[in-house]
Amino acid sequence: MASIWISVLMLTASSLAPSNAESPDSFGPTLDSARENGPQIFNAVHNAMREFGSALEHNGMSLFPAVIPEGVTLYHGAETRDVPKGPEWLAFEIEHAEAFAYGRRRPGNGSDGEHPGHRNLALSIQLQEEDEPPRSPPNFIPGYLHVYQAVRPLNVLYIDGTSAGKTNMGTVDTQDILLTNMTNHSDRGPGGDFERADELCKLGHEWKIDGFIRMEPGFEVIYCDFTDGLRQVSTSQRPPGDDPGNVDNTSLTMFEWARAAAQRYKGIGSSRVVLDYSSMVSAFFYPINLTNPDPKRPELPRLLGASDEEMRVVRGHVGDSVVRSISHRQAPVDWQGVTDMIVARYEKRLSLIAQADSIDLLRDEVNHLLNTYIDYSEVDEEFSAARQRCTEFYLRPAQVQTPEDHLIYAAIETTAAAICAALFKARQLTVEDSKSDESTLNAAKEVVVGLMDTLRWSEWKECGKCQVDEVCFVAMWPFGNVEDHYNPSCLNLSAVAGRHNYWRDPGKTPGHRPPPQSCAKSHGCQDNNDLSNEEL
């Protein structure tokens, strides 16, 4: 696959993608960087505002100006009826806010400051062990569920990945290193969201935006000024612990929160957030060192190797894109729609080819995918014209407008070219070779498996349809075990309780354990192996 990728980069470097995004005399975004990071940019666009893919690719490196349309309803859990006087959070899902609506503990129990707002019930729940029985809610003073509605379009910045996950794995790199540069003058670590929210809202004031969208189990908004752009629809006090209306099974509270988040695996729904893809800014656009210093997690990008000057340039790019997005209000290119079309075309077929046990089946699938692009009446040496048609097929409708469009075009084009190159290689082995046999079948499958490992599409880790009392459970901070990240599966209420060792296994760096061997290749991850006793 490495040789195919090199040839693809050489091919697309001279493609139709314009080169006016280059900044040859100084540090800036480059088409070369966009091409080299093509699959990562493709996935950032494809997973944007989608819970499942954003949980898997939890170290987000991209930011999108966005609008929450007028009329959208948002939720907040608090200990009082009062409208917040400073930066606070708003949830898109009721269950998310309900987990924070138990108010504060009675005197004698402090707050850990992990979230804008108070310590919530579910963050206490998830620290229980798997074999503990569900506990009744702790001794909380009942809080309030607030309901708010946008009275105008709300301008926000979406920070991708699991950006509300307070971990040391890199989930907050874009906030603490890129946007606020807080790592140089703060010792709070990944927690301390009050300080983070204050710093983000200083930028929000400068850029004239209302808040920042982040993700944990469910999407939330750090909203900077509740008196501007919102009206409070209602506040409702939650039932006391001894009230028959109280849900006294804390594991159920967590489970329903996870279920609500799972309903957003494919998107936020009902056009509640409109992303400006044409103003996307990504660290992947730049020649930045994104290497993870943790050798056990090379697939997770980090910003630790970026210089202050590089981050200053990228931060300026984000600000310029936000201001332009708000002022121009032009219809962006639907780049997520382009990636959706490509994934829908190839996702299941690539899986089938990777598992094919018959050369006839593999040959038929490859022919089905590629005959669309081949003109059998022409002389096409090495199918170069057909490969180009294959690469451009889903990009033709895109009308690039902004410098960011050119970068995204280059990334998606390079990714599409890699898919086409791998399929034409498989065709060479199984269709053009009249003596193809089991060895060529295996060689063709290896090419496709290598392609899938490069693409890392989240669809290959989906659970399929779960039973009505189950949820397809992927690790979403602060919930989830190691196996839930590498091999999401359908789990019921009793199985979900106490799962959190992917993020906070005592005495170990989170997420370090390797995936089960059966999950190392995304095409064949079927077994839900128990890794709870494995060592690093």
Coordinates of C-alpha atoms in Angstrom, one line a residue:
M1 CA 0.0 0.0 0.0
A2 CA 2.9 2.4 0.7
S3 CA 4.1 2.2 -3.0
I4 CA 0.5 2.9 -4.1
W5 CA 0.2 5.9 -1.8
I6 CA 3.5 7.4 -3.1
S7 CA 2.4 7.0 -6.7
V8 CA -1.0 8.6 -5.8
L9 CA 0.7 11.6 -4.3
M10 CA 2.8 12.0 -7.4
L11 CA -0.2 11.7 -9.6
T12 CA -2.4 14.2 -7.7
A13 CA 0.3 16.7 -7.3
S14 CA -0.2 17.6 -10.9
S15 CA -3.9 17.3 -10.9
L16 CA -6.7 19.7 -11.5
A17 CA -6.7 21.0 -7.9
P18 CA -5.6 24.7 -8.1
S19 CA -2.5 25.7 -6.2
N20 CA -3.5 29.2 -4.9
A21 CA -3.7 27.9 -1.3
E22 CA 0.1 27.6 -1.3
S23 CA 2.2 30.0 0.8
P24 CA 5.7 29.3 -0.5
D25 CA 7.5 32.2 1.2
S26 CA 6.3 31.6 4.8
F27 CA 4.7 29.0 7.0
G28 CA 1.1 28.3 5.9
P29 CA -1.3 25.8 4.5
T30 CA -0.1 23.8 1.5
L31 CA -1.7 21.5 -1.0
D32 CA 1.2 19.0 -0.4
S33 CA 0.2 18.8 3.3
A34 CA -3.4 18.4 2.4
R35 CA -2.5 15.5 0.0
E36 CA -0.2 13.8 2.5
N37 CA -2.9 14.0 5.1
G38 CA -5.7 13.2 2.7
P39 CA -7.4 10.3 4.6
Q40 CA -7.2 12.3 7.8
I41 CA -8.9 15.3 6.2
F42 CA -11.4 13.1 4.5
N43 CA -12.4 11.5 7.8
A44 CA -12.5 14.9 9.6
V45 CA -15.0 16.1 7.0
H46 CA -16.9 12.8 7.0
N47 CA -17.1 12.5 10.8
A48 CA -17.9 16.2 11.5
M49 CA -20.8 16.5 14.0
R50 CA -21.2 12.7 14.0
E51 CA -20.7 11.1 17.4
F52 CA -19.5 7.6 16.3
G53 CA -16.6 8.6 14.0
S54 CA -15.7 11.5 16.3
A55 CA -15.4 9.1 19.3
L56 CA -13.1 6.8 17.3
E57 CA -11.0 9.7 16.0
H58 CA -11.1 11.5 19.3
N59 CA -8.0 13.7 18.8
G60 CA -9.6 16.2 16.5
M61 CA -7.3 18.6 14.6
S62 CA -10.0 20.6 12.7
L63 CA -12.3 23.5 13.3
F64 CA -15.4 24.5 11.4
P65 CA -17.4 27.8 11.6
A66 CA -21.0 26.9 12.1
V67 CA -24.5 28.3 12.7
I68 CA -27.1 27.0 15.1
P69 CA -30.3 28.2 13.4
E70 CA -32.9 30.4 15.0
G71 CA -35.5 28.3 16.9
V72 CA -33.2 25.4 17.9
T73 CA -33.8 24.2 21.5
L74 CA -30.9 23.6 23.8
Y75 CA -30.7 22.2 27.4
H76 CA -28.8 23.0 30.6
G77 CA -28.6 21.3 33.9
A78 CA -27.9 23.5 37.0
E79 CA -28.4 23.8 40.7
T80 CA -30.5 26.9 40.5
R81 CA -33.2 28.4 38.3
D82 CA -30.9 31.4 37.5
V83 CA -29.7 32.1 34.0
P84 CA -25.9 31.7 34.0
K85 CA -24.0 34.9 34.3
G86 CA -20.9 33.7 32.5
P87 CA -19.7 31.1 30.1
E88 CA -21.6 27.8 30.6
W89 CA -22.6 24.8 28.6
L90 CA -25.7 23.9 26.6
A91 CA -26.5 20.3 25.6
F92 CA -28.3 19.3 22.4
E93 CA -29.8 16.2 24.1
I94 CA -32.1 16.2 27.1
E95 CA -30.4 13.2 28.8
H96 CA -27.1 15.0 28.6
A97 CA -28.4 18.0 30.5
E98 CA -30.4 15.8 32.9
A99 CA -27.2 14.2 34.1
F100 CA -26.1 17.7 35.3
A101 CA -29.5 18.7 36.8
Y102 CA -29.1 17.0 40.2
G103 CA -27.8 20.2 41.7
R104 CA -24.9 20.2 44.1
R105 CA -24.0 17.7 46.8
R106 CA -25.0 18.6 50.3
P107 CA -22.4 20.5 52.3
G108 CA -19.2 18.5 52.8
N109 CA -18.7 17.4 49.2
G110 CA -16.7 19.6 46.9
S111 CA -16.7 20.1 43.1
D112 CA -13.8 19.1 41.0
G113 CA -14.3 21.7 38.3
E114 CA -14.1 19.2 35.5
H115 CA -16.8 20.9 33.5
P116 CA -18.3 24.3 33.1
G117 CA -21.0 23.8 35.8
H118 CA -21.0 21.5 38.8
R119 CA -20.0 17.9 39.2
N120 CA -22.7 15.8 37.6
L121 CA -24.3 12.6 38.6
A122 CA -23.1 10.6 35.7
L123 CA -19.4 11.5 36.3
S124 CA -19.8 9.9 39.7
I125 CA -21.6 6.9 38.2
Q126 CA -18.9 6.0 35.7
L127 CA -16.2 5.6 38.4
Q128 CA -18.1 2.6 39.9
E129 CA -16.6 -0.8 39.2
E130 CA -18.2 -3.3 36.9
D131 CA -19.2 -5.7 39.6
E132 CA -20.8 -3.0 41.9
P133 CA -24.6 -2.9 42.1
P134 CA -26.2 0.4 40.9
R135 CA -26.2 2.9 43.6
S136 CA -29.1 5.3 44.3
P137 CA -28.3 8.9 43.5
P138 CA -25.9 10.5 46.0
N139 CA -27.2 13.0 48.5
F140 CA -27.7 15.8 46.0
I141 CA -29.9 18.8 46.5
P142 CA -32.4 18.6 43.6
G143 CA -31.3 20.9 40.7
Y144 CA -33.1 22.2 37.6
L145 CA -33.4 21.4 33.9
H146 CA -33.3 24.6 31.9
V147 CA -34.7 24.8 28.4
Y148 CA -33.4 27.6 26.0
Q149 CA -34.2 28.5 22.5
A150 CA -32.1 30.4 19.9
V151 CA -33.9 33.7 19.1
R152 CA -31.5 34.4 16.2
P153 CA -28.9 32.4 14.3
L154 CA -26.0 31.6 16.7
N155 CA -22.5 31.9 15.3
V156 CA -20.3 29.2 16.8
L157 CA -17.0 27.3 16.1
Y158 CA -17.2 23.5 16.0
I159 CA -14.0 21.9 17.5
D160 CA -14.0 18.3 16.1
G161 CA -13.1 15.0 17.8
T162 CA -14.0 14.3 21.4
S163 CA -13.1 17.9 22.3
A164 CA -15.0 17.9 25.6
G165 CA -13.0 14.9 26.8
K166 CA -10.8 16.1 29.6
T167 CA -7.9 13.6 29.0
N168 CA -4.1 13.7 28.7
M169 CA -4.4 11.8 25.3
G170 CA -4.7 14.9 23.1
T171 CA -8.4 15.5 23.1
V172 CA -8.0 19.1 24.2
D173 CA -4.9 19.9 22.1
T174 CA -6.7 22.2 19.7
Q175 CA -8.2 24.2 22.5
D176 CA -5.2 24.4 24.9
I177 CA -2.4 24.6 22.3
L178 CA -3.9 26.0 19.1
L179 CA -6.7 28.3 20.2
T180 CA -5.7 29.5 23.7
N181 CA -2.0 28.6 24.1
M182 CA -2.8 27.8 27.7
T183 CA -0.2 25.1 28.1
N184 CA 2.5 27.7 28.6
H185 CA 0.8 29.4 31.6
S186 CA -1.5 26.9 33.2
D187 CA -0.9 24.0 35.5
R188 CA -4.5 22.8 35.5
G189 CA -3.9 19.8 33.1
P190 CA -6.8 18.6 30.9
G191 CA -9.4 19.4 33.5
G192 CA -10.4 22.9 34.7
D193 CA -13.0 23.6 32.1
F194 CA -14.0 26.9 33.7
E195 CA -10.6 28.4 32.8
R196 CA -10.7 26.8 29.4
A197 CA -14.2 28.3 28.7
D198 CA -13.1 31.7 29.8
E199 CA -10.1 31.7 27.5
L200 CA -12.2 30.4 24.6
C201 CA -14.9 33.1 25.1
K202 CA -12.2 35.8 25.0
L203 CA -11.5 34.5 21.5
G204 CA -15.2 34.3 20.8
H205 CA -15.6 38.0 21.7
E206 CA -12.8 38.9 19.4
W207 CA -14.2 36.9 16.5
K208 CA -17.8 37.9 17.3
I209 CA -19.1 34.4 17.8
D210 CA -21.5 33.1 20.5
G211 CA -19.7 29.9 21.6
F212 CA -17.9 26.7 20.8
I213 CA -19.4 23.3 20.0
R214 CA -17.6 20.3 21.5
M215 CA -18.4 16.6 21.9
E216 CA -18.5 14.1 24.8
P217 CA -21.4 11.6 25.0
G218 CA -23.5 14.1 23.0
F219 CA -22.7 17.5 21.6
E220 CA -22.6 20.6 23.7
V221 CA -22.0 24.3 23.3
I222 CA -19.8 26.4 25.5
Y223 CA -22.0 29.4 25.3
C224 CA -20.4 32.7 26.3
D225 CA -23.3 35.0 27.1
F226 CA -26.7 33.6 28.0
T227 CA -28.3 37.1 27.8
D228 CA -27.5 37.4 24.1
G229 CA -29.2 35.2 21.5
L230 CA -31.2 32.9 23.8
R231 CA -34.5 33.0 25.6
Q232 CA -35.2 30.8 28.6
V233 CA -38.2 28.7 27.8
S234 CA -38.5 27.0 31.1
T235 CA -36.8 25.7 34.3
S236 CA -38.1 22.5 36.0
Q237 CA -36.9 21.3 39.3
R238 CA -35.8 17.7 39.4
P239 CA -37.4 15.3 41.9
P240 CA -35.7 14.7 45.3
G241 CA -34.0 11.3 45.8
D242 CA -37.0 9.9 47.8
D243 CA -39.6 11.1 45.3
P244 CA -41.4 8.3 43.4
G245 CA -40.8 10.2 40.2
N246 CA -37.0 10.0 40.7
V247 CA -35.0 7.6 38.5
D248 CA -33.1 6.0 41.3
N249 CA -31.0 3.6 39.2
T250 CA -27.8 5.6 38.4
S251 CA -26.7 3.1 35.9
L252 CA -29.9 3.7 33.9
T253 CA -29.2 7.4 33.9
M254 CA -25.8 6.7 32.3
F255 CA -27.2 4.2 29.9
E256 CA -29.9 6.6 28.7
W257 CA -27.3 9.3 28.3
A258 CA -25.2 6.9 26.1
R259 CA -28.4 5.9 24.2
A260 CA -29.1 9.5 23.5
A261 CA -25.6 10.1 22.2
A262 CA -25.8 6.9 20.1
Q263 CA -28.8 8.5 18.3
R264 CA -26.4 11.1 17.0
Y265 CA -23.8 8.6 15.6
K266 CA -24.8 9.6 12.1
G267 CA -25.3 13.3 12.7
I268 CA -26.8 15.9 15.0
G269 CA -30.2 15.7 13.3
S270 CA -32.9 18.1 12.1
S271 CA -30.3 20.6 10.7
R272 CA -29.7 21.9 14.3
V273 CA -26.1 22.8 13.3
V274 CA -25.1 24.0 9.8
L275 CA -21.3 23.6 9.2
D276 CA -19.4 25.9 6.8
Y277 CA -17.2 23.2 5.3
S278 CA -15.7 25.8 2.9
S279 CA -14.2 27.6 5.9
M280 CA -12.8 24.6 7.6
V281 CA -9.3 25.0 9.1
S282 CA -7.2 22.0 10.0
A283 CA -3.8 21.3 11.4
F284 CA -3.7 18.7 8.6
F285 CA -3.5 21.5 6.1
Y286 CA -0.1 22.6 7.4
P287 CA 3.4 21.1 7.4
I288 CA 3.2 20.7 11.2
N289 CA 4.8 17.8 13.2
L290 CA 1.7 16.0 14.4
T291 CA 3.6 13.0 15.7
N292 CA 2.4 11.5 19.0
P293 CA 5.3 11.2 21.4
D294 CA 3.6 8.2 22.8
P295 CA 4.9 5.4 20.6
K296 CA 2.0 3.1 21.6
R297 CA -0.6 5.4 20.0
P298 CA 0.9 6.6 16.7
E299 CA -2.6 6.8 15.1
L300 CA -3.5 9.7 17.5
P301 CA -2.2 13.1 16.2
R302 CA -0.9 15.6 18.8
L303 CA 0.1 19.2 18.6
L304 CA 2.9 18.9 21.2
G305 CA 5.5 19.2 18.4
A306 CA 4.2 22.4 17.0
S307 CA 5.9 25.7 17.7
D308 CA 4.2 28.7 19.2
E309 CA 4.7 30.6 15.9
E310 CA 3.1 27.8 13.9
M311 CA 0.1 27.8 16.3
R312 CA -0.1 31.6 16.0
V313 CA -0.4 31.3 12.2
V314 CA -3.1 28.6 12.4
R315 CA -5.0 30.5 15.0
G316 CA -5.0 33.6 12.8
H317 CA -6.3 31.4 9.9
V318 CA -9.1 30.2 12.1
G319 CA -10.1 33.7 13.0
D320 CA -10.0 34.9 9.4
S321 CA -12.1 32.0 8.3
V322 CA -14.7 32.6 11.1
V323 CA -14.9 36.3 10.2
R324 CA -15.3 35.6 6.5
S325 CA -17.9 32.8 7.1
I326 CA -20.0 35.2 9.2
S327 CA -19.7 38.2 6.8
H328 CA -20.2 36.4 3.5
R329 CA -22.9 33.9 4.3
Q330 CA -22.3 32.1 1.0
A331 CA -23.5 28.6 0.6
P332 CA -20.5 26.3 1.3
V333 CA -19.6 23.3 -0.7
D334 CA -21.2 20.2 0.9
W335 CA -17.9 18.4 1.3
Q336 CA -19.4 16.0 3.8
G337 CA -21.9 15.0 1.1
V338 CA -19.0 14.2 -1.3
T339 CA -17.4 12.0 1.3
D340 CA -20.7 10.3 2.0
M341 CA -21.1 9.4 -1.6
I342 CA -17.6 7.9 -1.8
V343 CA -18.1 5.9 1.4
A344 CA -21.5 4.6 0.3
R345 CA -20.0 3.5 -3.0
Y346 CA -17.0 1.6 -1.6
E347 CA -17.4 0.8 2.1
K348 CA -19.3 -2.5 2.0
R349 CA -17.7 -3.6 -1.3
L350 CA -14.2 -3.1 0.0
S351 CA -15.1 -5.2 3.1
L352 CA -16.4 -7.9 0.8
I353 CA -13.3 -8.0 -1.4
A354 CA -11.1 -8.1 1.7
Q355 CA -12.9 -11.2 2.9
A356 CA -13.5 -12.9 -0.5
D357 CA -12.8 -16.6 -0.5
S358 CA -13.3 -17.0 -4.2
I359 CA -11.3 -15.4 -7.0
D360 CA -14.5 -15.3 -9.1
L361 CA -16.3 -13.3 -6.5
L362 CA -13.4 -10.9 -6.1
R363 CA -13.1 -10.5 -9.9
D364 CA -16.8 -9.8 -10.2
E365 CA -16.8 -7.2 -7.5
V366 CA -13.8 -5.4 -8.9
N367 CA -15.3 -5.4 -12.4
H368 CA -18.6 -4.1 -11.0
L369 CA -16.8 -1.2 -9.3
L370 CA -14.4 -0.3 -12.2
N371 CA -16.4 -0.9 -15.4
T372 CA -18.1 2.4 -14.8
Y373 CA -14.9 4.2 -15.5
I374 CA -13.5 2.1 -18.4
D375 CA -14.2 2.8 -22.0
Y376 CA -13.5 -0.6 -23.7
S377 CA -13.4 1.1 -27.1
E378 CA -10.4 3.2 -26.4
V379 CA -6.7 2.3 -26.0
D380 CA -5.9 3.3 -22.5
E381 CA -2.4 2.4 -21.5
E382 CA -2.3 1.2 -17.9
F383 CA -5.9 2.5 -17.6
S384 CA -4.6 6.0 -16.8
A385 CA -7.7 7.7 -18.3
A386 CA -10.0 5.3 -16.5
R387 CA -8.2 5.8 -13.2
Q388 CA -8.5 9.6 -13.6
R389 CA -12.3 9.2 -14.3
C390 CA -12.5 7.0 -11.2
T391 CA -10.7 9.6 -9.1
E392 CA -12.8 12.6 -10.3
F393 CA -16.2 10.9 -10.4
Y394 CA -17.6 12.2 -7.1
L395 CA -15.7 15.5 -7.2
R396 CA -17.1 16.8 -10.4
P397 CA -20.1 18.5 -8.8
A398 CA -18.0 20.4 -6.3
Q399 CA -17.6 24.1 -7.2
V400 CA -14.6 25.3 -5.2
Q401 CA -14.8 28.8 -3.9
T402 CA -12.4 29.4 -1.0
P403 CA -8.8 28.6 -0.3
E404 CA -10.0 25.9 2.1
D405 CA -12.1 24.4 -0.6
H406 CA -9.0 23.8 -2.7
L407 CA -7.3 22.1 0.2
I408 CA -10.2 19.9 0.9
Y409 CA -10.5 19.1 -2.8
A410 CA -6.9 18.0 -2.8
A411 CA -7.3 15.8 0.2
I412 CA -10.5 14.1 -1.1
E413 CA -9.0 13.7 -4.5
T414 CA -5.9 12.0 -3.1
T415 CA -8.0 9.7 -1.0
A416 CA -10.2 8.8 -4.0
A417 CA -7.1 8.3 -6.1
A418 CA -5.8 5.8 -3.5
I419 CA -9.0 3.9 -3.7
C420 CA -9.0 3.7 -7.5
A421 CA -5.3 2.8 -7.6
A422 CA -5.8 -0.1 -5.2
L423 CA -8.8 -1.4 -7.1
F424 CA -7.0 -1.2 -10.4
K425 CA -4.1 -3.1 -8.9
A426 CA -6.5 -5.8 -7.7
R427 CA -8.0 -5.9 -11.2
Q428 CA -4.5 -6.3 -12.7
L429 CA -3.9 -9.3 -10.4
T430 CA -7.3 -11.0 -10.8
V431 CA -8.7 -9.9 -14.2
E432 CA -5.8 -9.1 -16.5
D433 CA -3.7 -12.1 -15.3
S434 CA -5.1 -15.1 -17.1
K435 CA -3.2 -17.4 -14.8
S436 CA -4.6 -15.9 -11.6
D437 CA -4.9 -18.4 -8.7
E438 CA -5.1 -18.5 -4.9
S439 CA -1.8 -16.6 -4.6
T440 CA -3.0 -13.7 -6.7
L441 CA -6.4 -13.8 -4.8
N442 CA -4.5 -13.3 -1.6
A443 CA -2.3 -10.6 -3.1
A444 CA -5.3 -8.7 -4.3
K445 CA -6.9 -9.0 -0.9
E446 CA -3.8 -7.7 0.8
V447 CA -3.9 -4.6 -1.4
V448 CA -7.5 -3.9 -0.4
V449 CA -6.8 -4.6 3.3
G450 CA -3.9 -2.1 3.2
L451 CA -6.2 0.4 1.6
M452 CA -8.8 -0.1 4.4
D453 CA -6.1 0.4 7.0
T454 CA -5.2 3.7 5.4
L455 CA -8.8 4.9 5.1
R456 CA -9.8 4.0 8.7
W457 CA -13.5 4.6 7.9
S458 CA -15.7 4.5 11.0
E459 CA -18.4 2.4 9.2
W460 CA -16.2 -0.6 9.5
K461 CA -16.5 -0.6 13.3
E462 CA -20.3 -0.1 13.5
C463 CA -22.2 -2.8 15.5
G464 CA -25.1 -3.4 13.1
K465 CA -28.6 -3.4 14.5
C466 CA -28.8 -3.9 18.3
Q467 CA -31.6 -5.3 20.4
V468 CA -34.1 -2.7 21.8
D469 CA -32.5 -3.0 25.3
E470 CA -29.0 -2.5 23.9
V471 CA -26.9 0.3 22.6
C472 CA -24.0 0.2 20.1
F473 CA -21.4 1.2 22.7
V474 CA -18.2 3.0 21.6
A475 CA -15.8 4.7 24.1
M476 CA -17.1 8.2 24.6
W477 CA -15.3 10.2 27.4
P478 CA -15.8 9.6 30.3
F479 CA -17.4 6.2 29.4
G480 CA -16.0 3.1 27.8
N481 CA -13.4 0.4 28.2
V482 CA -10.4 -0.3 25.9
E483 CA -12.4 -2.9 23.9
D484 CA -15.2 -0.4 23.4
H485 CA -12.8 1.8 21.4
Y486 CA -11.2 -0.9 19.3
N487 CA -14.3 -3.0 18.9
P488 CA -17.6 -1.3 19.7
S489 CA -20.4 -3.8 20.4
C490 CA -24.1 -4.0 21.4
L491 CA -24.3 -3.8 25.2
N492 CA -27.3 -3.7 27.6
L493 CA -27.7 -1.8 30.8
S494 CA -26.0 -4.3 33.1
A495 CA -23.0 -4.6 30.7
V496 CA -22.5 -0.8 30.3
A497 CA -22.2 0.0 34.1
G498 CA -18.7 0.9 35.3
R499 CA -16.9 0.9 31.9
H500 CA -14.3 3.6 31.9
N501 CA -10.8 2.1 31.7
Y502 CA -10.0 3.3 28.2
W503 CA -9.9 6.8 29.7
R504 CA -8.8 6.4 33.3
D505 CA -7.4 3.0 34.2
P506 CA -5.7 3.5 37.6
G507 CA -1.9 3.7 37.4
K508 CA -1.8 3.5 33.6
T509 CA -1.8 6.0 30.8
P510 CA -5.3 6.0 29.2
G511 CA -5.9 4.0 26.1
H512 CA -2.5 2.3 25.9
R513 CA -3.5 -1.3 25.6
P514 CA -3.2 -2.6 22.0
P515 CA -6.3 -3.7 20.2
P516 CA -7.2 -7.4 20.1
Q517 CA -5.5 -9.0 17.1
S518 CA -8.9 -9.7 15.6
C519 CA -9.5 -5.9 15.6
A520 CA -6.1 -4.8 14.3
K521 CA -7.5 -5.0 10.8
S522 CA -10.7 -3.1 10.4
H523 CA -12.2 -5.5 7.9
G524 CA -12.3 -8.5 10.3
C525 CA -13.1 -7.1 13.8
Q526 CA -15.8 -9.5 15.0
D527 CA -14.7 -10.8 18.4
N528 CA -15.3 -8.8 21.6
N529 CA -12.3 -10.0 23.5
D530 CA -11.9 -9.1 27.2
L531 CA -8.7 -7.1 27.6
S532 CA -9.3 -6.2 31.2
N533 CA -6.4 -8.3 32.5
E534 CA -3.9 -7.6 29.7
E535 CA -0.8 -5.7 30.7
L536 CA 0.8 -2.9 28.7

